[in-house]
Amino acid sequence: MSASPSTRRVLAAVLAAGALVGAAAVPAAAHDDDRHGHRGRHSSIVIGDVRHDGHGHGHGRDTRALNREWVEVKNTGRHAVNLHGFTLTDRDGNRYRFNRLRLDGRSSVRVHTGSGRDTRSDVYQDRRHQVWDERDTATLRDDRGNVVDTETWGRRGHHDDRRR
């Protein structure tokens, strides 16, 4: 049994309209996915709190004083991020490179200046002298050298740990 020409035209129109609606929906979904990809590869990784030794007490070899100085790196996202190869630098070029650290979602790690045993929440630069000054900038870069986040403190209008 064969459909009449008018039935075939109506069926063709319905199929064509369905194809147009489907085609219009695909770019919208793809655009939504692309939008999330443009926020940056590690956009959930940020510099959090900073604790510096603004009085210069950490210049000696006192490990406790040096370990009271730290920069917090936070993962604000839900998924874990491998920080292997990421670097944290100060304004003077002192650099700490993360080694084999997977930062869970919605967690943080403190990067201490002095010496200690690395854990999931605290890592140590093993330095003998203060790194972070009362006026400084911390820059976090990913494993390709791209700037992920920066934090400046000690200047008017910028972050100052004493006010937190």
PDB file of C-alpha atoms in Angstrom:
ATOM      1  CA  MET A   1       0.000   0.000   0.000  1.00  0.00           C
ATOM      2  CA  SER A   2       1.414   3.368  -1.040  1.00  0.00           C
ATOM      3  CA  ALA A   3       0.906   6.759   0.659  1.00  0.00           C
ATOM      4  CA  SER A   4      -0.777   9.550  -1.260  1.00  0.00           C
ATOM      5  CA  PRO A   5       1.317  12.464  -2.565  1.00  0.00           C
ATOM      6  CA  SER A   6      -0.175  14.841   0.002  1.00  0.00           C
ATOM      7  CA  THR A   7       0.631  12.427   2.869  1.00  0.00           C
ATOM      8  CA  ARG A   8       4.200  12.113   1.593  1.00  0.00           C
ATOM      9  CA  ARG A   9       4.520  15.940   1.477  1.00  0.00           C
ATOM     10  CA  VAL A  10       3.253  16.292   5.053  1.00  0.00           C
ATOM     11  CA  LEU A  11       5.596  13.520   6.236  1.00  0.00           C
ATOM     12  CA  ALA A  12       8.543  15.144   4.414  1.00  0.00           C
ATOM     13  CA  ALA A  13       7.724  18.525   6.002  1.00  0.00           C
ATOM     14  CA  VAL A  14       7.547  16.983   9.484  1.00  0.00           C
ATOM     15  CA  LEU A  15      10.869  15.170   8.984  1.00  0.00           C
ATOM     16  CA  ALA A  16      12.516  18.325   7.615  1.00  0.00           C
ATOM     17  CA  ALA A  17      11.265  20.382  10.569  1.00  0.00           C
ATOM     18  CA  GLY A  18      12.552  17.748  12.984  1.00  0.00           C
ATOM     19  CA  ALA A  19      15.953  17.789  11.279  1.00  0.00           C
ATOM     20  CA  LEU A  20      16.126  21.598  11.540  1.00  0.00           C
ATOM     21  CA  VAL A  21      15.224  21.553  15.231  1.00  0.00           C
ATOM     22  CA  GLY A  22      17.801  18.821  15.867  1.00  0.00           C
ATOM     23  CA  ALA A  23      20.494  20.681  13.919  1.00  0.00           C
ATOM     24  CA  ALA A  24      19.792  23.895  15.824  1.00  0.00           C
ATOM     25  CA  ALA A  25      20.083  22.094  19.162  1.00  0.00           C
ATOM     26  CA  VAL A  26      23.474  20.496  18.412  1.00  0.00           C
ATOM     27  CA  PRO A  27      25.475  23.753  18.051  1.00  0.00           C
ATOM     28  CA  ALA A  28      23.857  25.104  21.229  1.00  0.00           C
ATOM     29  CA  ALA A  29      25.002  22.073  23.201  1.00  0.00           C
ATOM     30  CA  ALA A  30      28.463  22.197  21.657  1.00  0.00           C
ATOM     31  CA  HIS A  31      28.710  25.895  22.413  1.00  0.00           C
ATOM     32  CA  ASP A  32      27.849  25.260  26.061  1.00  0.00           C
ATOM     33  CA  ASP A  33      30.637  22.665  26.325  1.00  0.00           C
ATOM     34  CA  ASP A  34      33.118  24.990  24.599  1.00  0.00           C
ATOM     35  CA  ARG A  35      32.282  27.793  27.008  1.00  0.00           C
ATOM     36  CA  HIS A  36      33.480  25.692  29.925  1.00  0.00           C
ATOM     37  CA  GLY A  37      36.681  24.788  28.063  1.00  0.00           C
ATOM     38  CA  HIS A  38      37.643  28.446  27.552  1.00  0.00           C
ATOM     39  CA  ARG A  39      37.838  29.192  31.278  1.00  0.00           C
ATOM     40  CA  GLY A  40      41.328  27.778  31.330  1.00  0.00           C
ATOM     41  CA  ARG A  41      42.785  24.344  31.730  1.00  0.00           C
ATOM     42  CA  HIS A  42      43.224  24.657  35.495  1.00  0.00           C
ATOM     43  CA  SER A  43      40.787  27.442  36.289  1.00  0.00           C
ATOM     44  CA  SER A  44      39.793  25.787  39.564  1.00  0.00           C
ATOM     45  CA  ILE A  45      43.364  26.101  40.924  1.00  0.00           C
ATOM     46  CA  VAL A  46      43.930  29.406  42.730  1.00  0.00           C
ATOM     47  CA  ILE A  47      46.163  31.003  45.338  1.00  0.00           C
ATOM     48  CA  GLY A  48      44.297  31.227  48.628  1.00  0.00           C
ATOM     49  CA  ASP A  49      45.584  32.671  51.895  1.00  0.00           C
ATOM     50  CA  VAL A  50      49.136  33.905  52.332  1.00  0.00           C
ATOM     51  CA  ARG A  51      51.095  34.058  55.558  1.00  0.00           C
ATOM     52  CA  HIS A  52      54.365  35.965  55.316  1.00  0.00           C
ATOM     53  CA  ASP A  53      56.927  36.985  57.890  1.00  0.00           C
ATOM     54  CA  GLY A  54      56.672  40.727  57.538  1.00  0.00           C
ATOM     55  CA  HIS A  55      59.140  41.393  60.353  1.00  0.00           C
ATOM     56  CA  GLY A  56      62.042  39.423  58.948  1.00  0.00           C
ATOM     57  CA  HIS A  57      62.160  36.865  61.772  1.00  0.00           C
ATOM     58  CA  GLY A  58      62.453  33.999  59.271  1.00  0.00           C
ATOM     59  CA  HIS A  59      65.850  34.985  57.909  1.00  0.00           C
ATOM     60  CA  GLY A  60      67.775  32.609  60.139  1.00  0.00           C
ATOM     61  CA  ARG A  61      67.717  28.839  60.279  1.00  0.00           C
ATOM     62  CA  ASP A  62      64.742  28.592  62.647  1.00  0.00           C
ATOM     63  CA  THR A  63      62.561  25.976  60.941  1.00  0.00           C
ATOM     64  CA  ARG A  64      59.478  26.854  63.000  1.00  0.00           C
ATOM     65  CA  ALA A  65      59.633  30.504  61.941  1.00  0.00           C
ATOM     66  CA  LEU A  66      60.149  29.533  58.309  1.00  0.00           C
ATOM     67  CA  ASN A  67      57.228  27.094  58.438  1.00  0.00           C
ATOM     68  CA  ARG A  68      54.917  29.804  59.772  1.00  0.00           C
ATOM     69  CA  GLU A  69      55.418  31.417  56.357  1.00  0.00           C
ATOM     70  CA  TRP A  70      53.300  29.798  53.627  1.00  0.00           C
ATOM     71  CA  VAL A  71      51.161  30.234  50.541  1.00  0.00           C
ATOM     72  CA  GLU A  72      47.968  28.229  50.181  1.00  0.00           C
ATOM     73  CA  VAL A  73      47.070  26.698  46.808  1.00  0.00           C
ATOM     74  CA  LYS A  74      43.378  25.776  46.539  1.00  0.00           C
ATOM     75  CA  ASN A  75      41.375  23.572  44.210  1.00  0.00           C
ATOM     76  CA  THR A  76      37.938  25.173  44.127  1.00  0.00           C
ATOM     77  CA  GLY A  77      36.593  22.607  41.670  1.00  0.00           C
ATOM     78  CA  ARG A  78      35.022  19.220  42.258  1.00  0.00           C
ATOM     79  CA  HIS A  79      37.662  17.161  40.452  1.00  0.00           C
ATOM     80  CA  ALA A  80      41.215  16.360  41.541  1.00  0.00           C
ATOM     81  CA  VAL A  81      44.061  18.102  39.680  1.00  0.00           C
ATOM     82  CA  ASN A  82      47.612  16.813  39.322  1.00  0.00           C
ATOM     83  CA  LEU A  83      49.960  19.663  40.311  1.00  0.00           C
ATOM     84  CA  HIS A  84      53.108  17.835  39.116  1.00  0.00           C
ATOM     85  CA  GLY A  85      55.276  20.432  37.340  1.00  0.00           C
ATOM     86  CA  PHE A  86      53.331  23.457  38.606  1.00  0.00           C
ATOM     87  CA  THR A  87      55.526  26.227  40.035  1.00  0.00           C
ATOM     88  CA  LEU A  88      55.040  28.881  42.681  1.00  0.00           C
ATOM     89  CA  THR A  89      57.350  31.907  42.473  1.00  0.00           C
ATOM     90  CA  ASP A  90      57.853  35.148  44.351  1.00  0.00           C
ATOM     91  CA  ARG A  91      58.696  38.596  43.002  1.00  0.00           C
ATOM     92  CA  ASP A  92      62.450  37.915  43.385  1.00  0.00           C
ATOM     93  CA  GLY A  93      62.335  34.721  41.296  1.00  0.00           C
ATOM     94  CA  ASN A  94      62.490  32.139  44.102  1.00  0.00           C
ATOM     95  CA  ARG A  95      60.713  29.087  42.715  1.00  0.00           C
ATOM     96  CA  TYR A  96      59.081  26.007  44.180  1.00  0.00           C
ATOM     97  CA  ARG A  97      58.160  23.151  41.808  1.00  0.00           C
ATOM     98  CA  PHE A  98      55.390  20.748  42.821  1.00  0.00           C
ATOM     99  CA  ASN A  99      56.366  17.104  42.621  1.00  0.00           C
ATOM    100  CA  ARG A 100      53.765  14.327  42.388  1.00  0.00           C
ATOM    101  CA  LEU A 101      50.951  16.056  44.219  1.00  0.00           C
ATOM    102  CA  ARG A 102      47.339  15.341  43.338  1.00  0.00           C
ATOM    103  CA  LEU A 103      45.114  18.006  44.878  1.00  0.00           C
ATOM    104  CA  ASP A 104      41.631  16.660  45.547  1.00  0.00           C
ATOM    105  CA  GLY A 105      38.565  18.671  44.641  1.00  0.00           C
ATOM    106  CA  ARG A 106      37.590  21.395  47.109  1.00  0.00           C
ATOM    107  CA  SER A 107      40.836  21.041  49.057  1.00  0.00           C
ATOM    108  CA  SER A 108      44.049  22.974  49.570  1.00  0.00           C
ATOM    109  CA  VAL A 109      47.742  22.583  50.255  1.00  0.00           C
ATOM    110  CA  ARG A 110      50.031  24.978  52.115  1.00  0.00           C
ATOM    111  CA  VAL A 111      53.472  25.527  50.614  1.00  0.00           C
ATOM    112  CA  HIS A 112      55.729  26.226  53.626  1.00  0.00           C
ATOM    113  CA  THR A 113      59.112  27.926  53.251  1.00  0.00           C
ATOM    114  CA  GLY A 114      61.063  25.760  55.713  1.00  0.00           C
ATOM    115  CA  SER A 115      61.675  22.037  56.047  1.00  0.00           C
ATOM    116  CA  GLY A 116      59.313  19.229  56.928  1.00  0.00           C
ATOM    117  CA  ARG A 117      57.674  16.064  55.684  1.00  0.00           C
ATOM    118  CA  ASP A 118      55.346  16.583  52.711  1.00  0.00           C
ATOM    119  CA  THR A 119      51.729  15.508  53.181  1.00  0.00           C
ATOM    120  CA  ARG A 120      48.501  15.990  51.200  1.00  0.00           C
ATOM    121  CA  SER A 121      47.841  19.281  52.995  1.00  0.00           C
ATOM    122  CA  ASP A 122      51.366  20.647  53.611  1.00  0.00           C
ATOM    123  CA  VAL A 123      54.493  20.685  51.428  1.00  0.00           C
ATOM    124  CA  TYR A 124      57.869  22.217  52.196  1.00  0.00           C
ATOM    125  CA  GLN A 125      60.349  24.183  50.088  1.00  0.00           C
ATOM    126  CA  ASP A 126      63.297  23.154  52.319  1.00  0.00           C
ATOM    127  CA  ARG A 127      64.692  26.688  52.352  1.00  0.00           C
ATOM    128  CA  ARG A 128      66.842  28.204  55.078  1.00  0.00           C
ATOM    129  CA  HIS A 129      65.774  31.804  54.504  1.00  0.00           C
ATOM    130  CA  GLN A 130      62.529  33.723  54.241  1.00  0.00           C
ATOM    131  CA  VAL A 131      60.929  33.904  50.774  1.00  0.00           C
ATOM    132  CA  TRP A 132      57.749  35.951  51.163  1.00  0.00           C
ATOM    133  CA  ASP A 133      58.182  39.636  52.074  1.00  0.00           C
ATOM    134  CA  GLU A 134      55.559  41.969  53.499  1.00  0.00           C
ATOM    135  CA  ARG A 135      55.263  43.380  49.961  1.00  0.00           C
ATOM    136  CA  ASP A 136      55.379  40.559  47.446  1.00  0.00           C
ATOM    137  CA  THR A 137      53.608  38.695  44.658  1.00  0.00           C
ATOM    138  CA  ALA A 138      53.018  34.967  44.452  1.00  0.00           C
ATOM    139  CA  THR A 139      52.619  33.583  40.933  1.00  0.00           C
ATOM    140  CA  LEU A 140      51.317  30.090  40.260  1.00  0.00           C
ATOM    141  CA  ARG A 141      52.076  28.546  36.860  1.00  0.00           C
ATOM    142  CA  ASP A 142      50.930  25.247  35.387  1.00  0.00           C
ATOM    143  CA  ASP A 143      53.227  22.532  34.050  1.00  0.00           C
ATOM    144  CA  ARG A 144      53.492  24.400  30.714  1.00  0.00           C
ATOM    145  CA  GLY A 145      54.485  27.709  32.279  1.00  0.00           C
ATOM    146  CA  ASN A 146      51.091  29.384  31.840  1.00  0.00           C
ATOM    147  CA  VAL A 147      50.086  31.734  34.667  1.00  0.00           C
ATOM    148  CA  VAL A 148      47.199  30.165  36.574  1.00  0.00           C
ATOM    149  CA  ASP A 149      46.849  32.795  39.335  1.00  0.00           C
ATOM    150  CA  THR A 150      48.708  35.624  41.063  1.00  0.00           C
ATOM    151  CA  GLU A 151      48.289  37.239  44.452  1.00  0.00           C
ATOM    152  CA  THR A 152      49.896  40.509  45.500  1.00  0.00           C
ATOM    153  CA  TRP A 153      49.919  41.875  49.034  1.00  0.00           C
ATOM    154  CA  GLY A 154      51.313  44.750  51.050  1.00  0.00           C
ATOM    155  CA  ARG A 155      50.208  47.482  48.664  1.00  0.00           C
ATOM    156  CA  ARG A 156      47.192  49.714  48.914  1.00  0.00           C
ATOM    157  CA  GLY A 157      44.139  48.048  47.397  1.00  0.00           C
ATOM    158  CA  HIS A 158      45.652  44.546  47.381  1.00  0.00           C
ATOM    159  CA  HIS A 159      45.499  41.534  49.667  1.00  0.00           C
ATOM    160  CA  ASP A 160      47.138  41.940  53.051  1.00  0.00           C
ATOM    161  CA  ASP A 161      47.167  38.856  55.288  1.00  0.00           C
ATOM    162  CA  ARG A 162      46.907  40.909  58.482  1.00  0.00           C
ATOM    163  CA  ARG A 163      43.415  42.087  57.521  1.00  0.00           C
ATOM    164  CA  ARG A 164      41.999  38.562  57.058  1.00  0.00           C
TER     165      ARG A 164
END
